[in-house]
Short mmCIF file of C-alpha atoms and ligand atoms in Angstrom, two decimals:
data_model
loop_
_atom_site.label_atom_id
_atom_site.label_comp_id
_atom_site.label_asym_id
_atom_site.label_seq_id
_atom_site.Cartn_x
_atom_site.Cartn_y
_atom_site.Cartn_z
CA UNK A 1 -2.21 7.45 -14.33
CA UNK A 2 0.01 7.44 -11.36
CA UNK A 3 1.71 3.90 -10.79
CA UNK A 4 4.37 2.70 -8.25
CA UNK A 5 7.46 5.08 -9.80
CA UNK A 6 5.04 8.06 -10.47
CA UNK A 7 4.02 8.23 -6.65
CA UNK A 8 7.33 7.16 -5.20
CA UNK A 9 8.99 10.34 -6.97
CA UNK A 10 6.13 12.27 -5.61
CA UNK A 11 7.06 10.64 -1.87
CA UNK A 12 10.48 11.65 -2.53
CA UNK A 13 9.62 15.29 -3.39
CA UNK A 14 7.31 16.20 -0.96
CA UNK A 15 9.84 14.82 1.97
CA UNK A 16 12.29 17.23 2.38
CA UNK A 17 8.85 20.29 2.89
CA UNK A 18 7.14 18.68 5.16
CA UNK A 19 8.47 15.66 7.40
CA UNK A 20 9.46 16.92 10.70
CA UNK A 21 6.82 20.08 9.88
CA UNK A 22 3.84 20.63 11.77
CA UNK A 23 0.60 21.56 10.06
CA UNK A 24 -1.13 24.73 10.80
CA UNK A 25 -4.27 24.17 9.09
CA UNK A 26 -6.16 22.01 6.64
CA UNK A 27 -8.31 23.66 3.73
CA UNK A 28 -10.71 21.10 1.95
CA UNK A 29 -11.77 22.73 -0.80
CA UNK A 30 -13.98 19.31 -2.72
CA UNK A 31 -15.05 16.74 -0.49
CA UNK A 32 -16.28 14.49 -3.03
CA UNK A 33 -13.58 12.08 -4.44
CA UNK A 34 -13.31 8.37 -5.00
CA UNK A 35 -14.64 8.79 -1.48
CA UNK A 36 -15.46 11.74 0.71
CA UNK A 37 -12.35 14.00 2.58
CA UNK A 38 -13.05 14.01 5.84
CA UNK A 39 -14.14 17.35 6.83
CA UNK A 40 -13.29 17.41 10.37
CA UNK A 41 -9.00 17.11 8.83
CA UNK A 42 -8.45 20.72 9.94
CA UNK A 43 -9.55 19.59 13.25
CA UNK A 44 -8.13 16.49 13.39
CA UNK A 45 -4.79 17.91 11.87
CA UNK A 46 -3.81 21.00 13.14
CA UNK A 47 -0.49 21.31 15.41
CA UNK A 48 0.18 18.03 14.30
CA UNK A 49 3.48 17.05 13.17
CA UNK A 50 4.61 14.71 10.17
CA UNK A 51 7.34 12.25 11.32
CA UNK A 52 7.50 10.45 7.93
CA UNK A 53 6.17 10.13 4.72
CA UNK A 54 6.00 6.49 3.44
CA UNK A 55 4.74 4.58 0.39
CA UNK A 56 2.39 1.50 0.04
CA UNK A 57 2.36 0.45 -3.63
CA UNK A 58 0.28 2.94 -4.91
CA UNK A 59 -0.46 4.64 -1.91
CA UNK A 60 1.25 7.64 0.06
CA UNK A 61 0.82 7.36 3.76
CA UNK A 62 1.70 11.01 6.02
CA UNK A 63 2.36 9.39 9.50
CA UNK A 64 1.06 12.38 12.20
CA UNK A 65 1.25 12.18 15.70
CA UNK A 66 -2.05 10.71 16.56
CA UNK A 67 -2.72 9.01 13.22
CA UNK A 68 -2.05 8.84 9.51
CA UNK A 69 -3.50 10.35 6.55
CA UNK A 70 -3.71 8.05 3.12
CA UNK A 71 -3.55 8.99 0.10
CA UNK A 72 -3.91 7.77 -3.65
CA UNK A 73 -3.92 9.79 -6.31
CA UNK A 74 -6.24 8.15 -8.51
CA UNK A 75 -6.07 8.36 -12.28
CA UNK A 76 -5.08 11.97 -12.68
CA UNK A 77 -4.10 13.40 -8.99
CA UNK A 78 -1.11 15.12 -8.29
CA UNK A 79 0.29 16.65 -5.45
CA UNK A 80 2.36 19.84 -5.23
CA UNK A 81 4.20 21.84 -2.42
CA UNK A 82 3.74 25.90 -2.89
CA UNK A 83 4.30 28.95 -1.00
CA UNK A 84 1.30 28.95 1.35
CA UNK A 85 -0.09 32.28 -0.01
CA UNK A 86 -0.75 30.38 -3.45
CA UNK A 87 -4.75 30.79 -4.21
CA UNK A 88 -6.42 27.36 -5.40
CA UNK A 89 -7.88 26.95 -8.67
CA UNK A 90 -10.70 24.83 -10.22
CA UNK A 91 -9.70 21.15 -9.79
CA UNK A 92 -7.26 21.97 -6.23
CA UNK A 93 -9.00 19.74 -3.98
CA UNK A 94 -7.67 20.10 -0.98
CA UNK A 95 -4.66 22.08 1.01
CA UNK A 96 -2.16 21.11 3.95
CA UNK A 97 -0.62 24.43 5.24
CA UNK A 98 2.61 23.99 7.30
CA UNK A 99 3.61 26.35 9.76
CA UNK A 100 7.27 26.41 7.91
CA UNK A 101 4.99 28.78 5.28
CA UNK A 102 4.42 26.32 2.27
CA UNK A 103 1.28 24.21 1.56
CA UNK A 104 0.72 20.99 -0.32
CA UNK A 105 -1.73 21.01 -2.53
CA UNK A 106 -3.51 17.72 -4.07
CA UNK A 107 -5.08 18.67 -7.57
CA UNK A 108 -6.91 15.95 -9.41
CA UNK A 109 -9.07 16.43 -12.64
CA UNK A 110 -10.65 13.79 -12.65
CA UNK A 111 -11.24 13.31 -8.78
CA UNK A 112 -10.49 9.13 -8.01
CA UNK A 113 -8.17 9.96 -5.83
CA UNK A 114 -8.79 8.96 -2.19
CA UNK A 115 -7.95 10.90 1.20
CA UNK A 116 -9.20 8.96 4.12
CA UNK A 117 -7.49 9.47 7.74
CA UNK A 118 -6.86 6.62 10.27
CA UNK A 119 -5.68 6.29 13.83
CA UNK A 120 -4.94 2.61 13.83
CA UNK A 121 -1.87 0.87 11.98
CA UNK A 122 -2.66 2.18 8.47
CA UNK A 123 -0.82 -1.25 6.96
CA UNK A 124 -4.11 -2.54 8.83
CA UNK A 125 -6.64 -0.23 6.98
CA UNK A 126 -8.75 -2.25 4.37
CA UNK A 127 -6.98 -0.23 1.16
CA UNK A 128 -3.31 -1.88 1.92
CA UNK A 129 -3.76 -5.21 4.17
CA UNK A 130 -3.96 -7.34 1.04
CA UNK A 131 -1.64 -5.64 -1.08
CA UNK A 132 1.03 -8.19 -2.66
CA UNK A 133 4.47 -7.76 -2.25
CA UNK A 134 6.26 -4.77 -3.19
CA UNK A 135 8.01 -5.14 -6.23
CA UNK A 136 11.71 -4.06 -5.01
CA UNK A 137 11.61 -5.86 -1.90
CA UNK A 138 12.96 -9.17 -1.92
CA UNK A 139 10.02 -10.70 -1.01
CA UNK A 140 8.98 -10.55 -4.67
CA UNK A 141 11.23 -12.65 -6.48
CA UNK A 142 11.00 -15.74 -8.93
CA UNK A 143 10.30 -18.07 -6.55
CA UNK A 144 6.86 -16.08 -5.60
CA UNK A 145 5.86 -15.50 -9.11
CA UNK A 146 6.45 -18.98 -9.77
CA UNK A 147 4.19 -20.04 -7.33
CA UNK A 148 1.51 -17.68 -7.47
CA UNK A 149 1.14 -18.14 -11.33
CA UNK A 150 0.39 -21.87 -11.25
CA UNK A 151 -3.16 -22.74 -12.35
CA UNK A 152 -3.46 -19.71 -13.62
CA UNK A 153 -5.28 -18.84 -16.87
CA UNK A 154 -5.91 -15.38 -17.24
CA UNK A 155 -3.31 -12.91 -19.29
CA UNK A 156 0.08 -12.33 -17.28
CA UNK A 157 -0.22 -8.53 -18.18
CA UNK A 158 -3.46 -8.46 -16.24
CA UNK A 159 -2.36 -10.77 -13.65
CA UNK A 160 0.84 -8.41 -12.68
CA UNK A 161 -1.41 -5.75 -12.89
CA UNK A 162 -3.18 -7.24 -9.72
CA UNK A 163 -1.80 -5.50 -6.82
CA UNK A 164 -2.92 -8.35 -4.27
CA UNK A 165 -0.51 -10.13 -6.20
CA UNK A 166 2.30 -7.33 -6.97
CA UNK A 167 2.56 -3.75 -5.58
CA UNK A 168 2.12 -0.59 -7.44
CA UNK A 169 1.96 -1.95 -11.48
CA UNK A 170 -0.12 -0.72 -13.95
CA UNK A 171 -0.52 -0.01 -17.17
CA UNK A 172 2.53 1.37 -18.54
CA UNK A 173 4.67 -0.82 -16.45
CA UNK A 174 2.91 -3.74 -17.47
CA UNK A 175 3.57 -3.40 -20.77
CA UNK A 176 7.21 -2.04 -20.44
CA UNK A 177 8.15 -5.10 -18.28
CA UNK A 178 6.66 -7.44 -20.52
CA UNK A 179 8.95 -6.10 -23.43
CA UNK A 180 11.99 -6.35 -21.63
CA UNK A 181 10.99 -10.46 -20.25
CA UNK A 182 10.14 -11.57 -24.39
CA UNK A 183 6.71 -12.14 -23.05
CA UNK A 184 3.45 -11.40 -24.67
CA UNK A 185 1.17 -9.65 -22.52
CA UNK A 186 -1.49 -12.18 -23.42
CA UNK A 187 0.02 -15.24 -22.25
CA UNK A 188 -1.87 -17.37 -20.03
CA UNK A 189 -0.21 -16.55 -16.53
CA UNK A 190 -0.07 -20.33 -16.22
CA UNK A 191 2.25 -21.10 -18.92
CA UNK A 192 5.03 -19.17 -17.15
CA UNK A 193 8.50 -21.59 -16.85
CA UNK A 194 10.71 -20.94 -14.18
CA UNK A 195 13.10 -18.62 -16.84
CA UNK A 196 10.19 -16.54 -17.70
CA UNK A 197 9.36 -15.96 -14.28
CA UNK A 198 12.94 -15.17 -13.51
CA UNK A 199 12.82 -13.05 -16.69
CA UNK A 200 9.86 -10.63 -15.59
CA UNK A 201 10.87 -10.15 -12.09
CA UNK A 202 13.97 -8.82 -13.41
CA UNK A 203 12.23 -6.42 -15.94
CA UNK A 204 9.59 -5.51 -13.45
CA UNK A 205 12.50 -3.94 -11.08
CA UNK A 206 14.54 -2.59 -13.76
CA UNK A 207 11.55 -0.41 -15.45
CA UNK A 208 10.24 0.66 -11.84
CA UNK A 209 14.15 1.89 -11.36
CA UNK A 210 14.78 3.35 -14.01
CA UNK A 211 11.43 5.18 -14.07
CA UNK A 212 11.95 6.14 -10.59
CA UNK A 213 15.53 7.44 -11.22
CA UNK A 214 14.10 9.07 -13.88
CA UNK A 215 11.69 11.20 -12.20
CA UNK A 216 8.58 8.81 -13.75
CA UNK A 217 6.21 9.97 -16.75
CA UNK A 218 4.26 12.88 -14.34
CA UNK A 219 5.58 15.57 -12.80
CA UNK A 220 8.98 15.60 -10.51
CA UNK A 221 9.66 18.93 -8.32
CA UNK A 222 13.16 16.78 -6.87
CA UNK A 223 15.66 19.15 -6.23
CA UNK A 224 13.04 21.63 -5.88
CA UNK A 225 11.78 22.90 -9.24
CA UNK A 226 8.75 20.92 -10.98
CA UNK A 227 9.51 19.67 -14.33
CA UNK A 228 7.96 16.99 -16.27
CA UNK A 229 9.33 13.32 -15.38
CA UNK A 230 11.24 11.92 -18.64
CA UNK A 231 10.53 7.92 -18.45
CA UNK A 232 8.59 8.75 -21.19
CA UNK A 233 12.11 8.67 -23.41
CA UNK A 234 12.89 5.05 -21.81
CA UNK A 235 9.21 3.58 -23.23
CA UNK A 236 9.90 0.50 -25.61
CA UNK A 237 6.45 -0.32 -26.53
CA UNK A 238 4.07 2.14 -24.11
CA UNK A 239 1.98 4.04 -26.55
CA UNK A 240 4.03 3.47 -30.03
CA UNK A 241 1.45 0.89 -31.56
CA UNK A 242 2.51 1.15 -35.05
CA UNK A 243 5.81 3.04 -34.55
CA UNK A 244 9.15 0.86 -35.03
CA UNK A 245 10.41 -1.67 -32.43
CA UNK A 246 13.42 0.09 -31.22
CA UNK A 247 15.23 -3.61 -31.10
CA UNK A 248 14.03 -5.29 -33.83
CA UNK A 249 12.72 -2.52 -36.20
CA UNK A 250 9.27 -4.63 -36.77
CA UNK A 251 6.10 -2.45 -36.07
CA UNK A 252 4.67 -3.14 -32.85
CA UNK A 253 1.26 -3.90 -31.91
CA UNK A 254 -1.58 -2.26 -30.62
CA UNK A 255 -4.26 -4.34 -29.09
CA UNK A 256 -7.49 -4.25 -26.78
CA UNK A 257 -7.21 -7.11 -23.91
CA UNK A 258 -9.37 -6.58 -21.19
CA UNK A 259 -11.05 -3.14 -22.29
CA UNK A 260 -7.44 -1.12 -22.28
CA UNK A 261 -4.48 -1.33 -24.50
CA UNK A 262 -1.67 -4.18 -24.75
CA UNK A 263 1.11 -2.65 -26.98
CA UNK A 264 3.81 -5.53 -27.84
CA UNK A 265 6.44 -6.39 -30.25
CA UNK A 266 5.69 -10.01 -32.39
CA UNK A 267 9.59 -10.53 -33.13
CA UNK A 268 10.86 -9.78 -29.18
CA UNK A 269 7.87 -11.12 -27.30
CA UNK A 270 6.80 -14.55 -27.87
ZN1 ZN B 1 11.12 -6.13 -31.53
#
């Protein structure tokens, strides 16, 4: 599932194809995800031009000329750039075709992603005006966490994984960030001192980092050729309940909190 890193390394690959391009055409191909496409894009889009392409937590905004199109990519979306003669297959939802003679494509198996077009300030729109701070800004730092975590009972992992409270986390990053603070992912949020708070805003912006510098866990077409992103090699606990701590050498856990996974280590997380 994309999370902040997976959909900033998209941001940064679709840049250099298409800001500054103008769109020829839009082909929606499904109009039924997480909400419906708007069919009237192709109308609303073509000769348009895209000045920038920026990111909102989880979400990928295309600024146009008269408005913006947002995007999140749900559990399993994906977005592509191809040459524009590239026929769409099953699960190819949708197609921007720029007159420079590529398209990008948005593919998503399991259709929660979201396309929804808006001609006011899209940090307005009702998807990202209460989304918390974004993680490697400055505006999230200890002091922040500190604050926002008193009184607070449930389960940090759950907590960061609250994106009116924090930007872009989920799952994976939940539980890799947790590893690297020493904090078990079911800790009441409350219980947080002032050094664990410093602790997990540090790991929070180191994993997004290095995930991001190393092309996430999806797919990465930087520098121009699509490959798969290798986080994956970085992952301390993420998906290796029962394999060895790579610190510590105990066997790390595997647990259900909250209907989905917590993976942790019992020796390094306390
Ligand atoms: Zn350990």
């Amino acid at each position: 599932m994309p999370e902040l890193p997976e959909v900033e390394v998209t941001r940064c690959g679709i840049v250099p194809y298409i800001e500054n391009n103008v769109i020829a055409r839009v082909a929606v191909h499904t109009v039924n995800l997480r909400w419906p496409i708007p069919t009237e894009l192709n109308v609303l889009l073509s000769n348009q031009t895209v000045s920038t392409v920026s990111r909102r937590g989880k979400y990928l905004v295309l600024h146009c000329s008269t408005g913006s199109i947002i995007i999140h990519l749900g559990m399993t979306g994906h977005l592509r750039v191809l040459p524009d003669s590239a026929k769409p297959s099953k699960h190819d939802h949708l197609d921007f075709f720029f007159n420079s003679g590529i398209l990008l494509r948005l593919n998503d198996t399991r259709r929660f992603g979201t396309v929804l077009w808006t001609e006011a300030d899209p940090q307005q729109h009702k998807l990202l005006t209460n989304i918390g701070p974004e993680p490697l800004s400055e505006l999230f730092n200890d002091a922040y966490l500190y604050q926002k975590s008193r009184g607070r009972k449930i389960a940090i992992k759950h907590f960061i994984e609250n994106s009116n409270i924090i930007a872009g986390i989920g799952n994976i990053y939940a539980n890799e960030a947790l590893f690297h603070a020493g904090i078990r992912p079911s800790t009441p949020t409350g219980k947080l001192t002032n050094s664990s708070c410093h602790k997990l805003v540090n790991a929070i912006k180191d994993v997004l980092i290095v995930s991001i510098n190393s092309g996430g866990t999806m797919f990465d077409f930087r520098n121009g050729s699509e490959k798969l992103g290798c986080f994956h090699q970085n992952m301390m606990v993420y998906n290796r309940g029962g394999k060895p701590c790579q610190f510590c050498g105990k066997i790390i856990k595997q647990k259900i909190l909250g209907k989905r996974s917590i993976y942790y280590c019992q020796t390094c997380q306390r």
